[in-house]
Amino acid sequence: AMKTECSSSTCSVSKEECQNRCTQKKAWRGVKVRTAGSKGRGLYATEDLGKDEFVLEYLGEIIGHAEFLRRSKATGHRYLMALDDHEWLDPSRKGSVARFMNHSCEPNSTMEIWTVKGISRAVVYTIKSIKKGEELVFDYGWEPMGRRPLNKCYCGTDKCRMFIEDWAAFDPNNPAAHRT
């Protein structure tokens, strides 16, 4: 389902009063980057967050598919966020603190693609209540990529699948579809 924020051409409610313009209003919730043990750094709530709440936008340099392939092969960097089939966000050179969100097999947040004034944007929403001081995590949902080694998962939850890659998304009848 397509998710779209309101704009002045689609909504009669003022920008200040409309509850469906979180990205445009930059209505980011309180978060802070800090050490996350074996995961390196992580993003933590500095206030209690309720279920289904907007948290912040995942920002980065917008690049095309050819540049995505070049950068991911040159650096091995896989923290690129797909906006659609043609555009990717690369937070490595410039981006928001959302880039410090770690993977979890039992997430408390999700990454959603919204259309804001005709442009695809990646935003973070909670999928359960999060207490102040708790780490914000989402399931990266990576697919296995050809012969690349799997990435060890450090989430430590009861539902941990041991690797970040999600084998449920792997199609054994078409392994070439999982190569970049």
Tab-separated table of C-alpha atoms in Angstrom:
chain	number	residue	atom	x	y	z
A	1	ALA	CA	0.000	0.000	0.000
A	2	MET	CA	1.262	3.445	-0.916
A	3	LYS	CA	1.755	5.787	2.019
A	4	THR	CA	1.582	9.491	1.237
A	5	GLU	CA	1.949	12.549	3.442
A	6	CYS	CA	-0.556	15.354	3.001
A	7	SER	CA	0.353	18.518	1.143
A	8	SER	CA	-1.390	21.860	0.703
A	9	SER	CA	-2.829	20.618	-2.613
A	10	THR	CA	-4.321	17.436	-1.080
A	11	CYS	CA	-5.303	18.506	2.454
A	12	SER	CA	-7.576	21.282	3.668
A	13	VAL	CA	-6.107	21.180	7.191
A	14	SER	CA	-3.318	23.682	7.872
A	15	LYS	CA	0.258	22.403	7.829
A	16	GLU	CA	0.574	23.156	11.546
A	17	GLU	CA	-2.569	21.208	12.507
A	18	CYS	CA	-2.339	18.291	10.050
A	19	GLN	CA	-1.162	15.072	11.749
A	20	ASN	CA	0.015	13.526	8.458
A	21	ARG	CA	3.013	15.760	7.720
A	22	CYS	CA	5.607	14.423	10.177
A	23	THR	CA	8.437	14.361	7.642
A	24	GLN	CA	7.678	17.843	6.310
A	25	LYS	CA	7.483	19.276	9.834
A	26	LYS	CA	10.663	17.414	10.846
A	27	ALA	CA	8.721	16.189	13.899
A	28	TRP	CA	11.596	13.940	14.990
A	29	ARG	CA	11.364	12.259	18.359
A	30	GLY	CA	14.141	12.188	20.945
A	31	VAL	CA	16.941	9.777	20.015
A	32	LYS	CA	20.666	9.581	20.726
A	33	VAL	CA	23.594	7.616	19.285
A	34	ARG	CA	25.614	5.676	21.836
A	35	THR	CA	27.720	2.535	22.225
A	36	ALA	CA	25.820	-0.713	21.575
A	37	GLY	CA	28.308	-3.368	22.697
A	38	SER	CA	29.401	-5.844	20.006
A	39	LYS	CA	27.165	-4.057	17.471
A	40	GLY	CA	29.279	-0.893	17.607
A	41	ARG	CA	27.002	2.117	17.906
A	42	GLY	CA	23.219	2.158	18.091
A	43	LEU	CA	20.300	4.572	18.228
A	44	TYR	CA	18.498	4.905	21.582
A	45	ALA	CA	15.254	6.586	22.635
A	46	THR	CA	15.682	9.599	24.925
A	47	GLU	CA	11.941	9.561	25.674
A	48	ASP	CA	9.176	6.962	25.828
A	49	LEU	CA	7.724	6.210	22.382
A	50	GLY	CA	4.304	4.706	21.764
A	51	LYS	CA	3.383	2.037	19.240
A	52	ASP	CA	2.980	3.195	15.600
A	53	GLU	CA	4.700	6.557	16.155
A	54	PHE	CA	6.841	8.463	13.653
A	55	VAL	CA	10.420	8.697	14.949
A	56	LEU	CA	12.632	10.271	12.273
A	57	GLU	CA	13.646	10.254	8.634
A	58	TYR	CA	16.439	8.047	7.261
A	59	LEU	CA	18.488	10.513	5.210
A	60	GLY	CA	21.304	9.954	2.761
A	61	GLU	CA	22.635	10.782	-0.660
A	62	ILE	CA	20.204	9.657	-3.366
A	63	ILE	CA	21.996	7.523	-5.953
A	64	GLY	CA	20.899	5.507	-8.979
A	65	HIS	CA	21.173	1.759	-9.483
A	66	ALA	CA	24.490	1.873	-11.406
A	67	GLU	CA	26.112	3.931	-8.633
A	68	PHE	CA	24.594	1.594	-6.018
A	69	LEU	CA	26.268	-1.380	-7.755
A	70	ARG	CA	29.607	0.463	-8.019
A	71	ARG	CA	29.635	1.548	-4.371
A	72	SER	CA	28.470	-1.749	-2.932
A	73	LYS	CA	31.060	-3.727	-4.936
A	74	ALA	CA	33.886	-1.258	-4.289
A	75	THR	CA	33.363	-0.992	-0.545
A	76	GLY	CA	31.327	-4.047	0.429
A	77	HIS	CA	29.046	-1.477	2.071
A	78	ARG	CA	25.501	-2.840	2.363
A	79	TYR	CA	23.904	-0.117	4.450
A	80	LEU	CA	22.257	1.380	1.400
A	81	MET	CA	18.481	1.799	1.649
A	82	ALA	CA	16.344	1.098	-1.426
A	83	LEU	CA	13.743	3.783	-2.049
A	84	ASP	CA	12.403	2.006	-5.137
A	85	ASP	CA	13.777	-0.054	-8.050
A	86	HIS	CA	15.825	2.898	-9.337
A	87	GLU	CA	16.924	4.985	-6.343
A	88	TRP	CA	18.923	4.238	-3.216
A	89	LEU	CA	19.921	6.207	-0.120
A	90	ASP	CA	23.592	6.102	0.854
A	91	PRO	CA	24.059	7.530	4.380
A	92	SER	CA	27.838	6.969	4.461
A	93	ARG	CA	28.805	10.490	3.293
A	94	LYS	CA	25.843	12.428	4.644
A	95	GLY	CA	22.770	11.258	6.468
A	96	SER	CA	20.725	11.333	9.652
A	97	VAL	CA	21.383	9.493	12.902
A	98	ALA	CA	18.916	6.836	11.691
A	99	ARG	CA	21.910	5.248	9.938
A	100	PHE	CA	23.043	4.010	13.365
A	101	MET	CA	19.979	1.803	13.793
A	102	ASN	CA	21.014	-1.808	14.215
A	103	HIS	CA	19.365	-4.946	12.909
A	104	SER	CA	17.233	-7.183	15.110
A	105	CYS	CA	15.377	-10.387	14.305
A	106	GLU	CA	12.772	-9.140	16.817
A	107	PRO	CA	12.465	-5.430	15.900
A	108	ASN	CA	10.676	-2.626	17.708
A	109	SER	CA	10.745	-0.290	14.696
A	110	THR	CA	10.238	-0.454	10.962
A	111	MET	CA	11.523	1.444	7.956
A	112	GLU	CA	8.734	2.637	5.658
A	113	ILE	CA	8.842	4.340	2.281
A	114	TRP	CA	6.486	7.319	2.087
A	115	THR	CA	5.759	9.740	-0.736
A	116	VAL	CA	6.229	13.324	0.408
A	117	LYS	CA	5.368	16.018	-2.149
A	118	GLY	CA	5.934	13.465	-4.924
A	119	ILE	CA	9.339	12.278	-3.623
A	120	SER	CA	10.066	8.882	-2.006
A	121	ARG	CA	11.367	9.209	1.551
A	122	ALA	CA	12.471	6.550	4.066
A	123	VAL	CA	11.069	7.051	7.565
A	124	VAL	CA	11.248	5.165	10.865
A	125	TYR	CA	8.091	4.201	12.748
A	126	THR	CA	7.745	2.216	15.962
A	127	ILE	CA	5.902	-1.117	15.784
A	128	LYS	CA	5.687	-1.473	19.562
A	129	SER	CA	6.132	0.804	22.563
A	130	ILE	CA	9.745	1.726	23.296
A	131	LYS	CA	10.933	2.868	26.718
A	132	LYS	CA	13.383	5.721	27.273
A	133	GLY	CA	16.911	4.270	27.060
A	134	GLU	CA	15.883	1.335	24.839
A	135	GLU	CA	17.658	0.768	21.520
A	136	LEU	CA	15.647	1.333	18.332
A	137	VAL	CA	16.160	-1.635	15.982
A	138	PHE	CA	14.592	-2.895	12.777
A	139	ASP	CA	14.869	-6.045	10.665
A	140	TYR	CA	17.140	-5.187	7.737
A	141	GLY	CA	15.444	-7.986	5.768
A	142	TRP	CA	18.518	-8.535	3.615
A	143	GLU	CA	18.326	-11.290	1.043
A	144	PRO	CA	21.265	-13.690	0.651
A	145	MET	CA	23.498	-12.304	-2.121
A	146	GLY	CA	24.969	-14.985	-4.360
A	147	ARG	CA	28.269	-16.223	-2.972
A	148	ARG	CA	28.766	-13.406	-0.478
A	149	PRO	CA	29.358	-14.592	3.079
A	150	LEU	CA	26.456	-14.154	5.458
A	151	ASN	CA	26.551	-11.388	8.055
A	152	LYS	CA	26.447	-12.529	11.678
A	153	CYS	CA	23.532	-11.210	13.720
A	154	TYR	CA	24.271	-9.784	17.165
A	155	CYS	CA	20.679	-9.082	18.281
A	156	GLY	CA	20.648	-11.882	20.870
A	157	THR	CA	16.836	-12.173	20.909
A	158	ASP	CA	14.911	-15.415	21.351
A	159	LYS	CA	13.939	-15.251	17.656
A	160	CYS	CA	17.483	-14.621	16.395
A	161	ARG	CA	18.095	-16.370	13.065
A	162	MET	CA	21.905	-16.092	13.564
A	163	PHE	CA	22.409	-14.031	10.380
A	164	ILE	CA	21.091	-10.666	9.199
A	165	GLU	CA	20.029	-12.184	5.888
A	166	ASP	CA	16.450	-13.423	5.794
A	167	TRP	CA	16.341	-16.882	4.216
A	168	ALA	CA	12.549	-16.698	4.008
A	169	ALA	CA	13.055	-14.174	1.176
A	170	PHE	CA	15.510	-16.447	-0.702
A	171	ASP	CA	14.203	-18.176	-3.848
A	172	PRO	CA	16.268	-21.382	-4.334
A	173	ASN	CA	14.774	-21.797	-7.823
A	174	ASN	CA	16.251	-18.466	-8.907
A	175	PRO	CA	19.541	-17.852	-7.035
A	176	ALA	CA	20.711	-15.440	-9.746
A	177	ALA	CA	17.989	-13.021	-8.654
A	178	HIS	CA	19.895	-12.533	-5.379
A	179	ARG	CA	23.152	-11.355	-6.949
A	180	THR	CA	24.117	-7.727	-7.419
